[in-house]
Amino acid sequence: MRALSSNAWVVRGEPSMGDKLPQYIVRLINGKYTCDCQASPWGESRGLCTHIGAVIASQVYEELMRTVYAAVISVRCVDTELIIPGEGASVERVVNGEETTYIIRTNDEKTLRALLACNDKIEEVTIGTGPMKNWEIKETIQEVDKTTKEG
């Protein structure tokens, strides 16, 4: 598979899957994927277009493998809040009982000063974001969610 643009890809045809042509063009038009194979006489009978599936699977994989800058902080508090003054950081909060996990994302590697409220205590903390793969962050969130559902 090869990208032609941000919304068009060339996908190699696979004769063992019933493809008649050596390659197909998949396009994303108005939020909907279309493929050359769907315009052919046999396109209607194919059902699910594997060429579109290949493009979507590739996009998901690329997003999971993308390097981002983040930090993960877990705190055990009944009442907690993480405040990062200024701009340039986004915070995602995942709660599991008394444990809260914060995922802090930045555009590049940064050291941030933040305020962390934990129950009745407020402290200033320094948070360093560094390179992580998106799948590592998603795995952290899933682990917290899994623990929540099991508990």
Short mmCIF file of N, CA and C in Angstrom, two decimals:
data_model
loop_
_atom_site.label_atom_id
_atom_site.label_comp_id
_atom_site.label_asym_id
_atom_site.label_seq_id
_atom_site.Cartn_x
_atom_site.Cartn_y
_atom_site.Cartn_z
N MET A 1 0.85 -1.17 0.00
CA MET A 1 0.00 0.00 0.00
C MET A 1 0.90 1.23 0.00
N ARG A 2 0.46 2.24 -0.75
CA ARG A 2 1.22 3.48 -0.86
C ARG A 2 0.24 4.64 -0.86
N ALA A 3 0.57 5.66 -0.08
CA ALA A 3 -0.28 6.85 -0.03
C ALA A 3 -0.03 7.72 -1.25
N LEU A 4 -1.11 8.16 -1.89
CA LEU A 4 -1.01 9.11 -2.98
C LEU A 4 -1.16 10.54 -2.45
N SER A 5 -1.98 10.68 -1.43
CA SER A 5 -2.22 11.96 -0.76
C SER A 5 -2.77 11.63 0.62
N SER A 6 -3.24 12.65 1.33
CA SER A 6 -3.78 12.40 2.67
C SER A 6 -5.13 11.68 2.62
N ASN A 7 -5.73 11.59 1.43
CA ASN A 7 -7.04 10.92 1.33
C ASN A 7 -7.14 9.98 0.12
N ALA A 8 -5.99 9.48 -0.36
CA ALA A 8 -6.01 8.51 -1.47
C ALA A 8 -4.81 7.57 -1.35
N TRP A 9 -5.06 6.27 -1.59
CA TRP A 9 -4.03 5.25 -1.45
C TRP A 9 -4.11 4.26 -2.61
N VAL A 10 -2.96 3.71 -2.97
CA VAL A 10 -2.91 2.62 -3.94
C VAL A 10 -2.71 1.34 -3.14
N VAL A 11 -3.58 0.36 -3.38
CA VAL A 11 -3.51 -0.92 -2.68
C VAL A 11 -3.29 -2.02 -3.73
N ARG A 12 -2.32 -2.87 -3.48
CA ARG A 12 -2.01 -3.96 -4.41
C ARG A 12 -3.15 -4.97 -4.42
N GLY A 13 -3.51 -5.40 -5.63
CA GLY A 13 -4.54 -6.43 -5.78
C GLY A 13 -3.97 -7.79 -5.41
N GLU A 14 -4.82 -8.65 -4.90
CA GLU A 14 -4.41 -10.00 -4.50
C GLU A 14 -5.31 -11.01 -5.21
N PRO A 15 -4.76 -11.69 -6.26
CA PRO A 15 -5.59 -12.64 -7.02
C PRO A 15 -6.22 -13.72 -6.15
N SER A 16 -5.53 -14.16 -5.11
CA SER A 16 -6.09 -15.21 -4.25
C SER A 16 -7.33 -14.73 -3.49
N MET A 17 -7.51 -13.40 -3.43
CA MET A 17 -8.69 -12.84 -2.76
C MET A 17 -9.77 -12.45 -3.78
N GLY A 18 -9.55 -12.82 -5.04
CA GLY A 18 -10.54 -12.53 -6.07
C GLY A 18 -10.30 -11.24 -6.83
N ASP A 19 -9.17 -10.59 -6.58
CA ASP A 19 -8.89 -9.34 -7.29
C ASP A 19 -8.56 -9.62 -8.75
N LYS A 20 -9.13 -8.80 -9.62
CA LYS A 20 -8.91 -8.95 -11.07
C LYS A 20 -7.80 -8.02 -11.56
N LEU A 21 -7.52 -6.96 -10.82
CA LEU A 21 -6.53 -5.96 -11.24
C LEU A 21 -5.30 -6.00 -10.33
N PRO A 22 -4.15 -5.52 -10.83
CA PRO A 22 -2.94 -5.54 -10.02
C PRO A 22 -2.95 -4.51 -8.88
N GLN A 23 -3.75 -3.45 -9.01
CA GLN A 23 -3.85 -2.46 -7.95
C GLN A 23 -5.18 -1.73 -7.99
N TYR A 24 -5.53 -1.15 -6.85
CA TYR A 24 -6.80 -0.44 -6.71
C TYR A 24 -6.53 0.89 -5.99
N ILE A 25 -7.40 1.84 -6.25
CA ILE A 25 -7.29 3.15 -5.58
C ILE A 25 -8.41 3.24 -4.54
N VAL A 26 -8.01 3.52 -3.29
CA VAL A 26 -8.97 3.76 -2.21
C VAL A 26 -8.93 5.26 -1.94
N ARG A 27 -10.12 5.86 -1.84
CA ARG A 27 -10.23 7.30 -1.58
C ARG A 27 -11.12 7.53 -0.36
N LEU A 28 -10.83 8.59 0.35
CA LEU A 28 -11.68 9.05 1.44
C LEU A 28 -12.35 10.33 0.96
N ILE A 29 -13.66 10.25 0.71
CA ILE A 29 -14.42 11.38 0.17
C ILE A 29 -15.58 11.68 1.12
N ASN A 30 -15.60 12.89 1.64
CA ASN A 30 -16.67 13.31 2.56
C ASN A 30 -16.85 12.32 3.71
N GLY A 31 -15.74 11.84 4.26
CA GLY A 31 -15.78 10.95 5.41
C GLY A 31 -16.11 9.50 5.09
N LYS A 32 -16.22 9.17 3.80
CA LYS A 32 -16.56 7.80 3.42
C LYS A 32 -15.48 7.23 2.50
N TYR A 33 -15.06 6.00 2.78
CA TYR A 33 -14.07 5.32 1.95
C TYR A 33 -14.75 4.72 0.72
N THR A 34 -14.11 4.87 -0.42
CA THR A 34 -14.57 4.21 -1.64
C THR A 34 -13.36 3.55 -2.30
N CYS A 35 -13.63 2.54 -3.11
CA CYS A 35 -12.55 1.81 -3.77
C CYS A 35 -12.95 1.54 -5.22
N ASP A 36 -11.94 1.50 -6.09
CA ASP A 36 -12.18 1.19 -7.50
C ASP A 36 -12.90 -0.14 -7.68
N CYS A 37 -12.62 -1.09 -6.81
CA CYS A 37 -13.23 -2.42 -6.98
C CYS A 37 -14.74 -2.37 -6.86
N GLN A 38 -15.26 -1.39 -6.15
CA GLN A 38 -16.70 -1.27 -5.97
C GLN A 38 -17.40 -0.78 -7.24
N ALA A 39 -16.63 -0.16 -8.15
CA ALA A 39 -17.20 0.35 -9.39
C ALA A 39 -17.17 -0.68 -10.50
N SER A 40 -16.50 -1.80 -10.28
CA SER A 40 -16.40 -2.83 -11.32
C SER A 40 -17.67 -3.68 -11.34
N PRO A 41 -17.88 -4.43 -12.42
CA PRO A 41 -19.07 -5.29 -12.52
C PRO A 41 -19.16 -6.31 -11.37
N TRP A 42 -18.03 -6.78 -10.87
CA TRP A 42 -18.06 -7.77 -9.80
C TRP A 42 -17.97 -7.13 -8.41
N GLY A 43 -17.89 -5.78 -8.36
CA GLY A 43 -17.72 -5.08 -7.09
C GLY A 43 -18.86 -5.28 -6.12
N GLU A 44 -20.08 -5.31 -6.61
CA GLU A 44 -21.24 -5.47 -5.74
C GLU A 44 -21.25 -6.82 -5.04
N SER A 45 -20.76 -7.86 -5.70
CA SER A 45 -20.82 -9.20 -5.14
C SER A 45 -19.72 -9.47 -4.12
N ARG A 46 -18.73 -8.60 -4.04
CA ARG A 46 -17.59 -8.83 -3.15
C ARG A 46 -17.95 -8.65 -1.69
N GLY A 47 -18.94 -7.87 -1.39
CA GLY A 47 -19.25 -7.59 0.01
C GLY A 47 -18.25 -6.61 0.58
N LEU A 48 -17.62 -6.95 1.67
CA LEU A 48 -16.63 -6.10 2.32
C LEU A 48 -15.42 -5.91 1.42
N CYS A 49 -15.00 -4.66 1.25
CA CYS A 49 -13.84 -4.35 0.42
C CYS A 49 -12.58 -4.48 1.27
N THR A 50 -11.74 -5.44 0.94
CA THR A 50 -10.51 -5.67 1.70
C THR A 50 -9.49 -4.57 1.45
N HIS A 51 -9.60 -3.87 0.35
CA HIS A 51 -8.66 -2.78 0.07
C HIS A 51 -8.90 -1.64 1.06
N ILE A 52 -10.17 -1.31 1.29
CA ILE A 52 -10.51 -0.29 2.28
C ILE A 52 -10.08 -0.78 3.66
N GLY A 53 -10.33 -2.04 3.96
CA GLY A 53 -9.92 -2.61 5.24
C GLY A 53 -8.41 -2.48 5.46
N ALA A 54 -7.63 -2.70 4.40
CA ALA A 54 -6.18 -2.59 4.50
C ALA A 54 -5.75 -1.15 4.81
N VAL A 55 -6.42 -0.19 4.18
CA VAL A 55 -6.10 1.22 4.44
C VAL A 55 -6.42 1.58 5.89
N ILE A 56 -7.60 1.19 6.35
CA ILE A 56 -8.02 1.51 7.73
C ILE A 56 -7.09 0.83 8.74
N ALA A 57 -6.78 -0.43 8.52
CA ALA A 57 -5.87 -1.15 9.43
C ALA A 57 -4.50 -0.47 9.47
N SER A 58 -4.02 -0.04 8.34
CA SER A 58 -2.73 0.65 8.27
C SER A 58 -2.77 1.97 9.03
N GLN A 59 -3.87 2.71 8.90
CA GLN A 59 -3.99 3.98 9.61
C GLN A 59 -4.03 3.78 11.12
N VAL A 60 -4.76 2.76 11.57
CA VAL A 60 -4.82 2.45 13.00
C VAL A 60 -3.42 2.09 13.51
N TYR A 61 -2.72 1.25 12.77
CA TYR A 61 -1.37 0.84 13.15
C TYR A 61 -0.43 2.05 13.23
N GLU A 62 -0.47 2.90 12.21
CA GLU A 62 0.40 4.09 12.20
C GLU A 62 0.10 5.00 13.38
N GLU A 63 -1.17 5.16 13.72
CA GLU A 63 -1.54 6.00 14.86
C GLU A 63 -1.03 5.39 16.17
N LEU A 64 -1.15 4.09 16.33
CA LEU A 64 -0.66 3.44 17.54
C LEU A 64 0.86 3.52 17.66
N MET A 65 1.55 3.49 16.55
CA MET A 65 3.02 3.53 16.55
C MET A 65 3.58 4.95 16.56
N ARG A 66 2.71 5.95 16.44
CA ARG A 66 3.17 7.34 16.42
C ARG A 66 3.77 7.72 17.76
N THR A 67 4.91 8.41 17.71
CA THR A 67 5.55 8.89 18.93
C THR A 67 4.90 10.20 19.34
N VAL A 68 4.52 10.27 20.61
CA VAL A 68 3.94 11.48 21.19
C VAL A 68 4.76 11.82 22.43
N TYR A 69 4.54 12.98 22.98
CA TYR A 69 5.24 13.38 24.20
C TYR A 69 4.22 13.39 25.33
N ALA A 70 4.49 12.58 26.34
CA ALA A 70 3.50 12.43 27.40
C ALA A 70 4.18 12.02 28.71
N ALA A 71 3.39 12.12 29.77
CA ALA A 71 3.77 11.62 31.09
C ALA A 71 2.51 10.99 31.68
N VAL A 72 2.71 9.97 32.49
CA VAL A 72 1.58 9.29 33.14
C VAL A 72 1.83 9.37 34.64
N ILE A 73 0.85 9.89 35.37
CA ILE A 73 0.94 10.03 36.82
C ILE A 73 -0.27 9.37 37.45
N SER A 74 -0.05 8.55 38.46
CA SER A 74 -1.15 7.94 39.20
C SER A 74 -1.10 8.40 40.65
N VAL A 75 -2.25 8.75 41.19
CA VAL A 75 -2.34 9.18 42.59
C VAL A 75 -3.50 8.45 43.26
N ARG A 76 -3.33 8.17 44.54
CA ARG A 76 -4.39 7.52 45.31
C ARG A 76 -5.01 8.56 46.24
N CYS A 77 -6.13 9.08 45.82
CA CYS A 77 -6.85 10.10 46.57
C CYS A 77 -8.34 9.92 46.34
N VAL A 78 -9.12 10.32 47.32
CA VAL A 78 -10.56 10.32 47.14
C VAL A 78 -10.95 11.53 46.29
N ASP A 79 -10.31 12.66 46.56
CA ASP A 79 -10.61 13.90 45.85
C ASP A 79 -9.30 14.45 45.29
N THR A 80 -9.18 14.49 43.96
CA THR A 80 -7.92 14.93 43.35
C THR A 80 -8.15 15.79 42.12
N GLU A 81 -7.19 16.65 41.87
CA GLU A 81 -7.23 17.51 40.68
C GLU A 81 -5.79 17.85 40.33
N LEU A 82 -5.49 17.84 39.04
CA LEU A 82 -4.17 18.24 38.53
C LEU A 82 -4.38 19.49 37.69
N ILE A 83 -3.69 20.57 38.07
CA ILE A 83 -3.84 21.83 37.36
C ILE A 83 -2.49 22.22 36.78
N ILE A 84 -2.47 22.41 35.46
CA ILE A 84 -1.25 22.84 34.78
C ILE A 84 -1.54 24.22 34.22
N PRO A 85 -0.96 25.26 34.86
CA PRO A 85 -1.20 26.62 34.39
C PRO A 85 -0.61 26.85 32.99
N GLY A 86 -1.23 27.74 32.25
CA GLY A 86 -0.72 28.08 30.92
C GLY A 86 -1.26 27.13 29.87
N GLU A 87 -0.66 27.23 28.70
CA GLU A 87 -1.10 26.42 27.58
C GLU A 87 0.01 25.46 27.18
N GLY A 88 -0.30 24.57 26.27
CA GLY A 88 0.72 23.67 25.75
C GLY A 88 0.68 22.27 26.30
N ALA A 89 -0.32 21.99 27.15
CA ALA A 89 -0.45 20.62 27.68
C ALA A 89 -1.93 20.27 27.75
N SER A 90 -2.22 19.02 27.43
CA SER A 90 -3.59 18.52 27.62
C SER A 90 -3.54 17.42 28.67
N VAL A 91 -4.60 17.32 29.45
CA VAL A 91 -4.65 16.35 30.54
C VAL A 91 -5.88 15.46 30.36
N GLU A 92 -5.64 14.16 30.39
CA GLU A 92 -6.74 13.18 30.37
C GLU A 92 -6.75 12.52 31.74
N ARG A 93 -7.94 12.36 32.29
CA ARG A 93 -8.09 11.82 33.64
C ARG A 93 -8.87 10.51 33.57
N VAL A 94 -8.30 9.45 34.18
CA VAL A 94 -8.97 8.15 34.24
C VAL A 94 -9.07 7.78 35.71
N VAL A 95 -10.30 7.57 36.19
CA VAL A 95 -10.53 7.30 37.61
C VAL A 95 -10.86 5.83 37.82
N ASN A 96 -10.23 5.25 38.84
CA ASN A 96 -10.49 3.87 39.23
C ASN A 96 -10.57 3.85 40.75
N GLY A 97 -11.77 4.00 41.30
CA GLY A 97 -11.94 4.01 42.75
C GLY A 97 -11.19 5.18 43.35
N GLU A 98 -10.24 4.89 44.25
CA GLU A 98 -9.45 5.93 44.89
C GLU A 98 -8.19 6.27 44.09
N GLU A 99 -7.94 5.56 43.00
CA GLU A 99 -6.76 5.86 42.19
C GLU A 99 -7.17 6.62 40.93
N THR A 100 -6.47 7.71 40.69
CA THR A 100 -6.70 8.51 39.49
C THR A 100 -5.41 8.53 38.70
N THR A 101 -5.51 8.27 37.40
CA THR A 101 -4.36 8.32 36.51
C THR A 101 -4.54 9.51 35.58
N TYR A 102 -3.50 10.33 35.52
CA TYR A 102 -3.49 11.49 34.63
C TYR A 102 -2.52 11.20 33.49
N ILE A 103 -2.96 11.46 32.26
CA ILE A 103 -2.09 11.37 31.09
C ILE A 103 -1.92 12.79 30.60
N ILE A 104 -0.69 13.27 30.66
CA ILE A 104 -0.38 14.64 30.26
C ILE A 104 0.33 14.57 28.91
N ARG A 105 -0.19 15.28 27.92
CA ARG A 105 0.40 15.28 26.57
C ARG A 105 0.85 16.70 26.21
N THR A 106 2.00 16.77 25.53
CA THR A 106 2.53 18.04 25.03
C THR A 106 2.97 17.85 23.58
N ASN A 107 3.24 18.95 22.90
CA ASN A 107 3.66 18.88 21.51
C ASN A 107 5.11 18.45 21.35
N ASP A 108 5.90 18.66 22.39
CA ASP A 108 7.30 18.25 22.37
C ASP A 108 7.72 17.95 23.81
N GLU A 109 8.97 17.56 23.98
CA GLU A 109 9.46 17.22 25.32
C GLU A 109 9.49 18.50 26.16
N LYS A 110 8.84 18.44 27.33
CA LYS A 110 8.75 19.63 28.19
C LYS A 110 8.84 19.24 29.66
N THR A 111 9.21 20.22 30.45
CA THR A 111 9.12 20.11 31.89
C THR A 111 8.06 21.11 32.32
N LEU A 112 7.05 20.62 33.00
CA LEU A 112 5.91 21.44 33.40
C LEU A 112 5.84 21.55 34.91
N ARG A 113 5.40 22.68 35.37
CA ARG A 113 5.10 22.85 36.79
C ARG A 113 3.59 22.79 36.93
N ALA A 114 3.13 22.04 37.91
CA ALA A 114 1.70 21.85 38.07
C ALA A 114 1.33 21.87 39.54
N LEU A 115 0.05 22.01 39.80
CA LEU A 115 -0.47 21.88 41.15
C LEU A 115 -1.27 20.60 41.21
N LEU A 116 -0.98 19.79 42.23
CA LEU A 116 -1.68 18.53 42.42
C LEU A 116 -2.41 18.59 43.76
N ALA A 117 -3.74 18.54 43.67
CA ALA A 117 -4.55 18.50 44.88
C ALA A 117 -4.89 17.04 45.16
N CYS A 118 -4.60 16.62 46.37
CA CYS A 118 -4.89 15.24 46.78
C CYS A 118 -5.54 15.31 48.15
N ASN A 119 -6.84 14.99 48.19
CA ASN A 119 -7.64 15.14 49.39
C ASN A 119 -7.53 16.58 49.88
N ASP A 120 -7.00 16.82 51.07
CA ASP A 120 -6.91 18.19 51.60
C ASP A 120 -5.55 18.83 51.37
N LYS A 121 -4.67 18.18 50.64
CA LYS A 121 -3.30 18.66 50.46
C LYS A 121 -3.09 19.12 49.02
N ILE A 122 -2.43 20.28 48.88
CA ILE A 122 -2.08 20.79 47.55
C ILE A 122 -0.57 20.94 47.51
N GLU A 123 0.03 20.35 46.46
CA GLU A 123 1.48 20.48 46.33
C GLU A 123 1.85 20.84 44.90
N GLU A 124 3.01 21.49 44.78
CA GLU A 124 3.52 21.83 43.46
C GLU A 124 4.38 20.65 43.01
N VAL A 125 4.16 20.21 41.78
CA VAL A 125 4.92 19.08 41.24
C VAL A 125 5.54 19.48 39.90
N THR A 126 6.64 18.82 39.58
CA THR A 126 7.28 19.00 38.29
C THR A 126 7.03 17.74 37.48
N ILE A 127 6.56 17.93 36.26
CA ILE A 127 6.22 16.80 35.38
C ILE A 127 7.05 16.93 34.12
N GLY A 128 7.75 15.88 33.79
CA GLY A 128 8.52 15.86 32.55
C GLY A 128 7.86 14.96 31.54
N THR A 129 7.53 15.53 30.38
CA THR A 129 6.98 14.69 29.32
C THR A 129 8.12 14.22 28.43
N GLY A 130 7.99 13.01 27.95
CA GLY A 130 9.01 12.43 27.09
C GLY A 130 8.37 11.61 26.00
N PRO A 131 9.18 11.12 25.07
CA PRO A 131 8.62 10.36 23.95
C PRO A 131 8.01 9.04 24.41
N MET A 132 6.82 8.78 23.93
CA MET A 132 6.11 7.53 24.18
C MET A 132 5.37 7.17 22.91
N LYS A 133 5.11 5.91 22.72
CA LYS A 133 4.27 5.48 21.61
C LYS A 133 2.80 5.59 22.05
N ASN A 134 1.94 5.94 21.12
CA ASN A 134 0.52 6.04 21.43
C ASN A 134 -0.03 4.75 22.03
N TRP A 135 0.47 3.59 21.57
CA TRP A 135 -0.04 2.32 22.10
C TRP A 135 0.28 2.18 23.59
N GLU A 136 1.40 2.76 24.04
CA GLU A 136 1.74 2.68 25.47
C GLU A 136 0.71 3.44 26.31
N ILE A 137 0.30 4.59 25.81
CA ILE A 137 -0.70 5.38 26.52
C ILE A 137 -2.04 4.66 26.52
N LYS A 138 -2.45 4.15 25.36
CA LYS A 138 -3.71 3.42 25.27
C LYS A 138 -3.70 2.18 26.16
N GLU A 139 -2.56 1.51 26.24
CA GLU A 139 -2.44 0.33 27.11
C GLU A 139 -2.62 0.73 28.58
N THR A 140 -2.05 1.86 28.99
CA THR A 140 -2.21 2.35 30.36
C THR A 140 -3.67 2.62 30.66
N ILE A 141 -4.36 3.29 29.74
CA ILE A 141 -5.77 3.61 29.94
C ILE A 141 -6.60 2.33 30.02
N GLN A 142 -6.31 1.36 29.15
CA GLN A 142 -7.06 0.10 29.16
C GLN A 142 -6.83 -0.66 30.45
N GLU A 143 -5.61 -0.64 30.98
CA GLU A 143 -5.33 -1.32 32.24
C GLU A 143 -6.14 -0.71 33.38
N VAL A 144 -6.22 0.62 33.41
CA VAL A 144 -7.00 1.29 34.45
C VAL A 144 -8.48 0.94 34.27
N ASP A 145 -8.97 1.00 33.03
CA ASP A 145 -10.37 0.65 32.77
C ASP A 145 -10.66 -0.81 33.13
N LYS A 146 -9.73 -1.70 32.81
CA LYS A 146 -9.91 -3.13 33.10
C LYS A 146 -10.00 -3.35 34.60
N THR A 147 -9.14 -2.68 35.36
CA THR A 147 -9.16 -2.80 36.81
C THR A 147 -10.48 -2.28 37.37
N THR A 148 -10.98 -1.20 36.77
CA THR A 148 -12.26 -0.61 37.22
C THR A 148 -13.39 -1.61 37.01
N LYS A 149 -13.43 -2.26 35.85
CA LYS A 149 -14.50 -3.20 35.53
C LYS A 149 -14.41 -4.46 36.38
N GLU A 150 -13.19 -4.89 36.72
CA GLU A 150 -13.02 -6.11 37.53
C GLU A 150 -13.35 -5.86 39.00
N GLY A 151 -13.10 -4.61 39.44
CA GLY A 151 -13.25 -4.27 40.85
C GLY A 151 -14.62 -3.99 41.21
#
